[in-house]
mmCIF file of C-alpha atoms in Angstrom:
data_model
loop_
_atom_site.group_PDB
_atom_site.id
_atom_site.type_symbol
_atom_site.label_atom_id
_atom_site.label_comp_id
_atom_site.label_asym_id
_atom_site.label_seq_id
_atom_site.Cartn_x
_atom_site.Cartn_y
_atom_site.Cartn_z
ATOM 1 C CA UNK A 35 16.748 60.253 15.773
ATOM 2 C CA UNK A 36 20.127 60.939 16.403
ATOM 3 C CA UNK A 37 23.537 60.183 15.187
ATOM 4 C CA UNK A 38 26.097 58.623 16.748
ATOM 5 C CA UNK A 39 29.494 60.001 16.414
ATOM 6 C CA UNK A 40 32.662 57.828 16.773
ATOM 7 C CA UNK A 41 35.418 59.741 17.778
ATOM 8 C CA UNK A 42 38.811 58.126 16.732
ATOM 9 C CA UNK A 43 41.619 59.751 16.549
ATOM 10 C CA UNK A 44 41.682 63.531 15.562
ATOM 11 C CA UNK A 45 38.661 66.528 16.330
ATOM 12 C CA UNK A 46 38.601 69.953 15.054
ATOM 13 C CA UNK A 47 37.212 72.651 17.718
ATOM 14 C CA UNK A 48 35.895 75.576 16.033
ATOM 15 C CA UNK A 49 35.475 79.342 17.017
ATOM 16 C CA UNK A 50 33.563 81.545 15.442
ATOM 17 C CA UNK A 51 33.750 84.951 16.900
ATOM 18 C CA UNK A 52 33.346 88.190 15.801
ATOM 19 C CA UNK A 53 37.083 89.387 15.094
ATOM 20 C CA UNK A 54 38.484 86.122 14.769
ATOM 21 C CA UNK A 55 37.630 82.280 13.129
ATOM 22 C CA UNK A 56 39.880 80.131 14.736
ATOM 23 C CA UNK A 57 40.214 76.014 14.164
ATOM 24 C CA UNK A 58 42.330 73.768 15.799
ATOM 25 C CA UNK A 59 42.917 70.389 15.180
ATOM 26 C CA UNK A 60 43.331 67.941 18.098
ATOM 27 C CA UNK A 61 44.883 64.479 18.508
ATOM 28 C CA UNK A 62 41.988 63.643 21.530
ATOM 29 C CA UNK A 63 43.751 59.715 21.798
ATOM 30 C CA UNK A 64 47.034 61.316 22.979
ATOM 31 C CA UNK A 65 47.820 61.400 26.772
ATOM 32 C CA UNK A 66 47.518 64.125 27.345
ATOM 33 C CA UNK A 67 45.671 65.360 23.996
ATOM 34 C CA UNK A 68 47.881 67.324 21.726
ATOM 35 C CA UNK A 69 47.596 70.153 19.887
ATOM 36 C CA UNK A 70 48.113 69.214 15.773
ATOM 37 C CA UNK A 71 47.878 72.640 14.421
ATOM 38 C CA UNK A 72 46.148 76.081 14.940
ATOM 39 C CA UNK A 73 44.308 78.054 12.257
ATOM 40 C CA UNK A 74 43.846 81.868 12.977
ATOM 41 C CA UNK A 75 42.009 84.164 10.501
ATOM 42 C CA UNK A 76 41.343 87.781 11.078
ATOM 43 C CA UNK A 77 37.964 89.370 10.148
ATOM 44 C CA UNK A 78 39.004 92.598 8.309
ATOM 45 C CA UNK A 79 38.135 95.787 10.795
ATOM 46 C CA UNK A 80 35.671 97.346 8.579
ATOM 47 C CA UNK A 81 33.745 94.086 7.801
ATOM 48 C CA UNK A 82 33.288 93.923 11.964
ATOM 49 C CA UNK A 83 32.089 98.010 12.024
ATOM 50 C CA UNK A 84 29.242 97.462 9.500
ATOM 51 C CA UNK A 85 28.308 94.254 11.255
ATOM 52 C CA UNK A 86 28.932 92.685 7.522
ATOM 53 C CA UNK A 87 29.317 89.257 8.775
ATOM 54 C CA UNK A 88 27.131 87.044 6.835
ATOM 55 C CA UNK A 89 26.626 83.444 6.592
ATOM 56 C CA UNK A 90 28.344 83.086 2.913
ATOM 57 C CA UNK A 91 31.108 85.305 3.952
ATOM 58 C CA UNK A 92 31.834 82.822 7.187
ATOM 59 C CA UNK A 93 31.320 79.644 5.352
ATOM 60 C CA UNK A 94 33.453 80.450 2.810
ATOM 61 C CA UNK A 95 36.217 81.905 5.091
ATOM 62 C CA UNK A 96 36.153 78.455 7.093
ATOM 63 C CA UNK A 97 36.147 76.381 3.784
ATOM 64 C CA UNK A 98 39.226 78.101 3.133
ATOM 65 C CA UNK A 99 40.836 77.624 6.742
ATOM 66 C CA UNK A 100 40.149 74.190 6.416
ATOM 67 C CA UNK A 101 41.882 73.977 2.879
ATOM 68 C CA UNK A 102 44.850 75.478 4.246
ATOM 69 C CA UNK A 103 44.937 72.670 7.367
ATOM 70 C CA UNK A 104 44.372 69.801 5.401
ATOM 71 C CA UNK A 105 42.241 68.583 8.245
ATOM 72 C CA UNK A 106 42.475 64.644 9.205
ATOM 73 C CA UNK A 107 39.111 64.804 10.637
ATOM 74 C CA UNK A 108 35.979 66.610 9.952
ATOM 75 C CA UNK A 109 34.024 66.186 13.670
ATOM 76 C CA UNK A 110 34.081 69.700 15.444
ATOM 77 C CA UNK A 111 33.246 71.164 18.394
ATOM 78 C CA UNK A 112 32.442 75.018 18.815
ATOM 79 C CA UNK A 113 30.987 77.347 21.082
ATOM 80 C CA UNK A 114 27.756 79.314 21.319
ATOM 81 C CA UNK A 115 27.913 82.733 22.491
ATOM 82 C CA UNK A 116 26.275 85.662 23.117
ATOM 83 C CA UNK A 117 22.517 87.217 24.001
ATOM 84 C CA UNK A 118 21.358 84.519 22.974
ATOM 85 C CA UNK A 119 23.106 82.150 25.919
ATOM 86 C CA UNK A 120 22.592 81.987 28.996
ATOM 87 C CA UNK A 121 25.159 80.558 31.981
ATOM 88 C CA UNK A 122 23.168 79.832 35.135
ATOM 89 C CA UNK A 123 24.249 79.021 38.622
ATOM 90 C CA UNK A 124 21.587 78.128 41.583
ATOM 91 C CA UNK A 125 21.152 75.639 44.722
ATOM 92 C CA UNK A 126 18.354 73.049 44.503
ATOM 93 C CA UNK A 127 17.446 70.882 47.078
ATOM 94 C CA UNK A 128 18.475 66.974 46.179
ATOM 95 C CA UNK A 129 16.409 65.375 43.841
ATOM 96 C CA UNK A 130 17.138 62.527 41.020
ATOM 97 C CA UNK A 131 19.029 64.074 37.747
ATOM 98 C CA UNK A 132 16.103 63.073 35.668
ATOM 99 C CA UNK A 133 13.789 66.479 37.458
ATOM 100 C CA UNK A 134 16.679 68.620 37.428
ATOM 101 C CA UNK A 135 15.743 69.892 33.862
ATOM 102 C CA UNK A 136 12.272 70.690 35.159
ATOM 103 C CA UNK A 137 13.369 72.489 38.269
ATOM 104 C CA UNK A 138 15.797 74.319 36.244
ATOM 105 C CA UNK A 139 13.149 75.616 33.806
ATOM 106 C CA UNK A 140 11.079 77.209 36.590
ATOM 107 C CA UNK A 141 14.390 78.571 38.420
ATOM 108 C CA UNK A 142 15.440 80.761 35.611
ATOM 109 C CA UNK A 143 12.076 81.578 33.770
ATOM 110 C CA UNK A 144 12.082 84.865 35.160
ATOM 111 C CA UNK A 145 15.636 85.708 34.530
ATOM 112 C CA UNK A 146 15.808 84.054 30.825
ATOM 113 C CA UNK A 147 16.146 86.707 27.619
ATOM 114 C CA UNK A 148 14.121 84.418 25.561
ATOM 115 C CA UNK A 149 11.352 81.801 26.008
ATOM 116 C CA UNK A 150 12.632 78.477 27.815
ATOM 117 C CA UNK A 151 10.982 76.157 25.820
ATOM 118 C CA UNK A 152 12.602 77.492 22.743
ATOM 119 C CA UNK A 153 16.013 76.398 25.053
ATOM 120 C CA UNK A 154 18.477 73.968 24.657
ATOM 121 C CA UNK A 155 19.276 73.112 28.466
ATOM 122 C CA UNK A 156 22.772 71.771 29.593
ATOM 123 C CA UNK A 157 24.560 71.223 33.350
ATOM 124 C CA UNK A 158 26.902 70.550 35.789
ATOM 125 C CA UNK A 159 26.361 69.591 39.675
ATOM 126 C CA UNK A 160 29.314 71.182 40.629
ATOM 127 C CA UNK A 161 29.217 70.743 44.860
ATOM 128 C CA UNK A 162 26.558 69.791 47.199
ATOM 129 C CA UNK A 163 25.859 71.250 50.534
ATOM 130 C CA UNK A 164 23.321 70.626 53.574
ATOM 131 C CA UNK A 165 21.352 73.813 53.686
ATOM 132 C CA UNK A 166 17.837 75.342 55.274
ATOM 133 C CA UNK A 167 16.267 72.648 52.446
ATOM 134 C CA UNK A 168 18.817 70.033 53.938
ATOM 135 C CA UNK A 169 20.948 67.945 51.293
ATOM 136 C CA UNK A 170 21.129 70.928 48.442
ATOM 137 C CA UNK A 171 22.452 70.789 44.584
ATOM 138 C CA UNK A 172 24.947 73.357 43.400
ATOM 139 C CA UNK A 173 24.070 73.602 40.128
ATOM 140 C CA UNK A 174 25.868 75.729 36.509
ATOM 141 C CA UNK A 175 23.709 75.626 33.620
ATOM 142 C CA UNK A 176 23.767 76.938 30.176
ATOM 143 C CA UNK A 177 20.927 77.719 28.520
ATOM 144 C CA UNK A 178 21.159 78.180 24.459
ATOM 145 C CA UNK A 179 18.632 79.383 22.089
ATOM 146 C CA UNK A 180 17.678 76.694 19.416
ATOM 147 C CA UNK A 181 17.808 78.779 16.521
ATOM 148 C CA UNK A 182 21.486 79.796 17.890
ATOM 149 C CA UNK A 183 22.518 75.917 18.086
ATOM 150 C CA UNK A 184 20.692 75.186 14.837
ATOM 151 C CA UNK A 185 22.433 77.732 12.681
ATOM 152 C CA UNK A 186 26.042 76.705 14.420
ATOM 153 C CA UNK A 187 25.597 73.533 13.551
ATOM 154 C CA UNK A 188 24.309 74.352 9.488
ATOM 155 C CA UNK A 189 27.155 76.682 9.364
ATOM 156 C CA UNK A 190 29.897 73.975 10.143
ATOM 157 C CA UNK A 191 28.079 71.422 7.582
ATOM 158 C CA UNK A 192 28.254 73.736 5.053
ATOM 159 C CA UNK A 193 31.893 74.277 5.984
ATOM 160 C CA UNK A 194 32.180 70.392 5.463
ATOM 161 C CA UNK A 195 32.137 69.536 9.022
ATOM 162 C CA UNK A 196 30.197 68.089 11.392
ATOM 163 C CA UNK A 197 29.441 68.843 14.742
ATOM 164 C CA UNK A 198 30.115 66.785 17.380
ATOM 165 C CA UNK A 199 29.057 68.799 20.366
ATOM 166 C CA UNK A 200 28.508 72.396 21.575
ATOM 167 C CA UNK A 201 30.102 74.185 24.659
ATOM 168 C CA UNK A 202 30.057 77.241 25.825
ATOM 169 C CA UNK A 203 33.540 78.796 27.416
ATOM 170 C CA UNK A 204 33.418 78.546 31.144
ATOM 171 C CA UNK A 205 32.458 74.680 30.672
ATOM 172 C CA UNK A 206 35.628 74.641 28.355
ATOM 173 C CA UNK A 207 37.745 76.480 31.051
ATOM 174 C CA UNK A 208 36.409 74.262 34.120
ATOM 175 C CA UNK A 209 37.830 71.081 31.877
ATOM 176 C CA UNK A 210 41.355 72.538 31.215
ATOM 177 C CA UNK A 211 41.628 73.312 34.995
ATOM 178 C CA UNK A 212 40.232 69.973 36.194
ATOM 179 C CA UNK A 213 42.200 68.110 33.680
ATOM 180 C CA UNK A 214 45.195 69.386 32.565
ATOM 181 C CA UNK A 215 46.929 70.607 35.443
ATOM 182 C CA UNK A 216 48.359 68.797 37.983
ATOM 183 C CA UNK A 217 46.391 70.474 40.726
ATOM 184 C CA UNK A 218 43.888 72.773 40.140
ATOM 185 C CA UNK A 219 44.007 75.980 42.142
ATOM 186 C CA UNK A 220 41.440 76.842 44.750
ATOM 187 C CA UNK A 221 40.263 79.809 43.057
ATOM 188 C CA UNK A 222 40.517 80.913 39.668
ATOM 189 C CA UNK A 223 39.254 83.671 37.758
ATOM 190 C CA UNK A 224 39.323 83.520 33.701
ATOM 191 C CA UNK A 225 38.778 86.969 32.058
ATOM 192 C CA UNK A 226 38.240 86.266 28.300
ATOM 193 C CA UNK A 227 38.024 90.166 26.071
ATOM 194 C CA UNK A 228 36.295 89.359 23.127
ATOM 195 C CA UNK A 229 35.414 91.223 20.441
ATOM 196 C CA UNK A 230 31.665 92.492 21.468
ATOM 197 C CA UNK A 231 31.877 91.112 25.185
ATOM 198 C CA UNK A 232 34.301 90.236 28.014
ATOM 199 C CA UNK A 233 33.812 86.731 29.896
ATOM 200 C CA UNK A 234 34.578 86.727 33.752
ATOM 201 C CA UNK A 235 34.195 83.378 35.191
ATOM 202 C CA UNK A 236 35.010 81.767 38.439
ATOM 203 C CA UNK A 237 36.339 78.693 39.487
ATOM 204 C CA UNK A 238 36.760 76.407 42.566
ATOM 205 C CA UNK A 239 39.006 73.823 43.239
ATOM 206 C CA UNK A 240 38.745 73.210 39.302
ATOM 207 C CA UNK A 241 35.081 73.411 39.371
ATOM 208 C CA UNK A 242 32.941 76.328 37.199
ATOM 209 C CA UNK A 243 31.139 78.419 39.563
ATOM 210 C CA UNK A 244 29.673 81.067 37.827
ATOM 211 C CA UNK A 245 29.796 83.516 35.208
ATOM 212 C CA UNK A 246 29.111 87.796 34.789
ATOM 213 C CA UNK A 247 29.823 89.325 31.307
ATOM 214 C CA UNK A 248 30.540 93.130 31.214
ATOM 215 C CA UNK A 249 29.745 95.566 27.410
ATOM 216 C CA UNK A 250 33.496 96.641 27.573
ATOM 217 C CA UNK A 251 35.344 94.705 25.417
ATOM 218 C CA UNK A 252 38.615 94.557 22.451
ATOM 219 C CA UNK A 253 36.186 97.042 20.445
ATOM 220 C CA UNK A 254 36.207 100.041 23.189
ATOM 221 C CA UNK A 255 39.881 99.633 22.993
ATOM 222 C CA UNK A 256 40.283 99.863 19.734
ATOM 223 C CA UNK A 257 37.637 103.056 19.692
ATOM 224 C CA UNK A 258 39.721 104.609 22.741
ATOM 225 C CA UNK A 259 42.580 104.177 20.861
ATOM 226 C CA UNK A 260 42.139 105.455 17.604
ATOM 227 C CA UNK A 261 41.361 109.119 16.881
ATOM 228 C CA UNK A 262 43.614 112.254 16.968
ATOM 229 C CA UNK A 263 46.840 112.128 19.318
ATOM 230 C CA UNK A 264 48.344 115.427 19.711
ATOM 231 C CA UNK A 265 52.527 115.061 19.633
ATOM 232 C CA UNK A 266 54.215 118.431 21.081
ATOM 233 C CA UNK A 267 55.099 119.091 17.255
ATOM 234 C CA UNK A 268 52.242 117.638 15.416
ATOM 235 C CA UNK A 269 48.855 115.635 15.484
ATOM 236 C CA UNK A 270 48.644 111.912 14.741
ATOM 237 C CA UNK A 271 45.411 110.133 13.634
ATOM 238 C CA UNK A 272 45.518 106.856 14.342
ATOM 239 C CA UNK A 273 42.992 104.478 12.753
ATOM 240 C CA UNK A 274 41.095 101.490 13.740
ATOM 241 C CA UNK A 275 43.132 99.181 12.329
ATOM 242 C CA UNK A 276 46.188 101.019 13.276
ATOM 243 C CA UNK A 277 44.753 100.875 17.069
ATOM 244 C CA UNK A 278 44.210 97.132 16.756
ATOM 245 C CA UNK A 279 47.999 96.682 16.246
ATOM 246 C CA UNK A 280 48.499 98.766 18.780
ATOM 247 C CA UNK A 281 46.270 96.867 21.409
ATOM 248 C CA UNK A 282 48.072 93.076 20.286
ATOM 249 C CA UNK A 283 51.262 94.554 19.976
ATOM 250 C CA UNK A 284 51.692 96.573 23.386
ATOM 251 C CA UNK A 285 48.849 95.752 25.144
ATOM 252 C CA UNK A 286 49.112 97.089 29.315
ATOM 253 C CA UNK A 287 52.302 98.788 29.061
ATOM 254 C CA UNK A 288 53.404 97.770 32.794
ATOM 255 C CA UNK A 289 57.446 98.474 32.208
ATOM 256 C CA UNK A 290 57.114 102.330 31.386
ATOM 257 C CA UNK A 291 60.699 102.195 29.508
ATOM 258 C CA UNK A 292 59.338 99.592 26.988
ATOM 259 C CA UNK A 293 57.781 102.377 24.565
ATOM 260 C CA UNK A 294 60.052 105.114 25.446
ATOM 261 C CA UNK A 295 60.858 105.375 21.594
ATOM 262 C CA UNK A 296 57.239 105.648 20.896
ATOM 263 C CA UNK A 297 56.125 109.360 21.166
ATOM 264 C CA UNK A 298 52.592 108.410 20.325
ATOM 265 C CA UNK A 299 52.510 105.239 22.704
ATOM 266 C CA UNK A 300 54.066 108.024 24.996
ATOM 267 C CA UNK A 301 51.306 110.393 24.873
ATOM 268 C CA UNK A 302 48.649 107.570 24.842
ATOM 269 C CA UNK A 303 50.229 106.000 27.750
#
């Protein structure tokens, strides 16, 4: 059966990504909830290029964040991600929660990357509308591989956590914009560049409408900008790592004096 977690005071949300394991530690009683502390770990570039991320070399990393943060509490949240996850929007016609599941299953079968029974199946009615079916259900839904769930969950018990719940971003986003700020604006777009993947999801009125994810992402920048820059009196090669810098550092030069010091941010620029 399953457990019942009693949330008291603190929670620890957990991201596991594939340049970066973040924690942060949350006091959830607060009004608003605060912020405690936040725990940032790089994954070294060449561990990320061979794809050298194992489950030892994760657990162990996250063992050691949480030694550092002296955590009050060991219930987390985290995020699934990936091929492996799928966000969903569609309109069904208005029918009692307990079919939604059902009518769900058969609306996405056909545009699911993996089998929906092996699914874990989560949503949000985010509007309704009167349509040619009459009263209809605007529905986002996230669909998540069990083995994906499964293994996010062993990873944080072996970490010495335990998991409280699983979220996906957009769900995350919709929350900060429906709850934290004073009004929420009528439309919002939230481009998140990870490390494999960028996020683009859209928002009304607070509310998570749907969700596209492009292939470009932090890596192509990197890869665009390391390499061989040629400088009127010599050639540079600029590394991964080096680029990486480069990226957090400067990012979108948009005042063209700010690297006007920098021949080679000159010449990539």
């Amino acid at each position: 059966g399953k457990k019942l977690v009693f949330i008291k005071h603190e929670m620890v949300g957990v991201d596991i990504g594939q340049g970066y394991i973040k924690v942060v530690q949350i006091d959830i009683k607060a009004s608003p909830p605060v912020v405690r502390g936040l725990y940032v770990e790089e994954i070294p570039i060449d561990k990320r290029e061979r794809g050298d991320l194992t489950e030892l070399y994760i657990i162990k990393r996250l063992k050691s964040i949480i030694k550092k943060a002296k955590l009050k509490s060991s219930l987390a949240v985290s995020f699934v991600s990936g091929s492996s996850v799928h966000v969903h929007s569609t309109t069904l016609p208005e029918m009692p929660e307990n079919q939604i599941i059902d009518a769900l299953k058969a609306d996405v079968a056909k545009d699911l990357p993996f089998s929906v029974d092996e699914s874990l199946i989560g949503f949000n009615i985010v509007g309704r509308t009167t349509g040619r079916r009459g009263q209809e259900m605007e529905i986002a839904a996230v669909f998540a591989h069990k083995e994906v769930v499964s293994r996010k969950i062993w990873l944080l018990e072996q970490s010495g956590l335990q998991s409280a719940g699983m979220t996906v971003l957009p769900f995350a986003y919709e929350n900060i914009l429906s709850t934290r700020l004073e009004e929420a604006p009528e439309h919002a777009v939230i481009i998140t560049v990870g490390e494999e993947t960028t996020g683009i999801d859209f928002f009304r009125n607070g509310t998570f409408m749907f969700t596209r994810e492009v292939s470009a992402s932090g890596k192509d920048i990197n890869k665009a900008l390391s390499g061989s820059v040629s400088l009127p009196d010599k050639n540079v090669d600029i590394s991964l790592e080096e680029a990486e810098v480069i990226k957090r550092e400067y990012g979108v030069v948009l005042d063209q004096t700010a690297h006007k010091d920098n021949p080679v941010l000159n010449q990539l620029v």
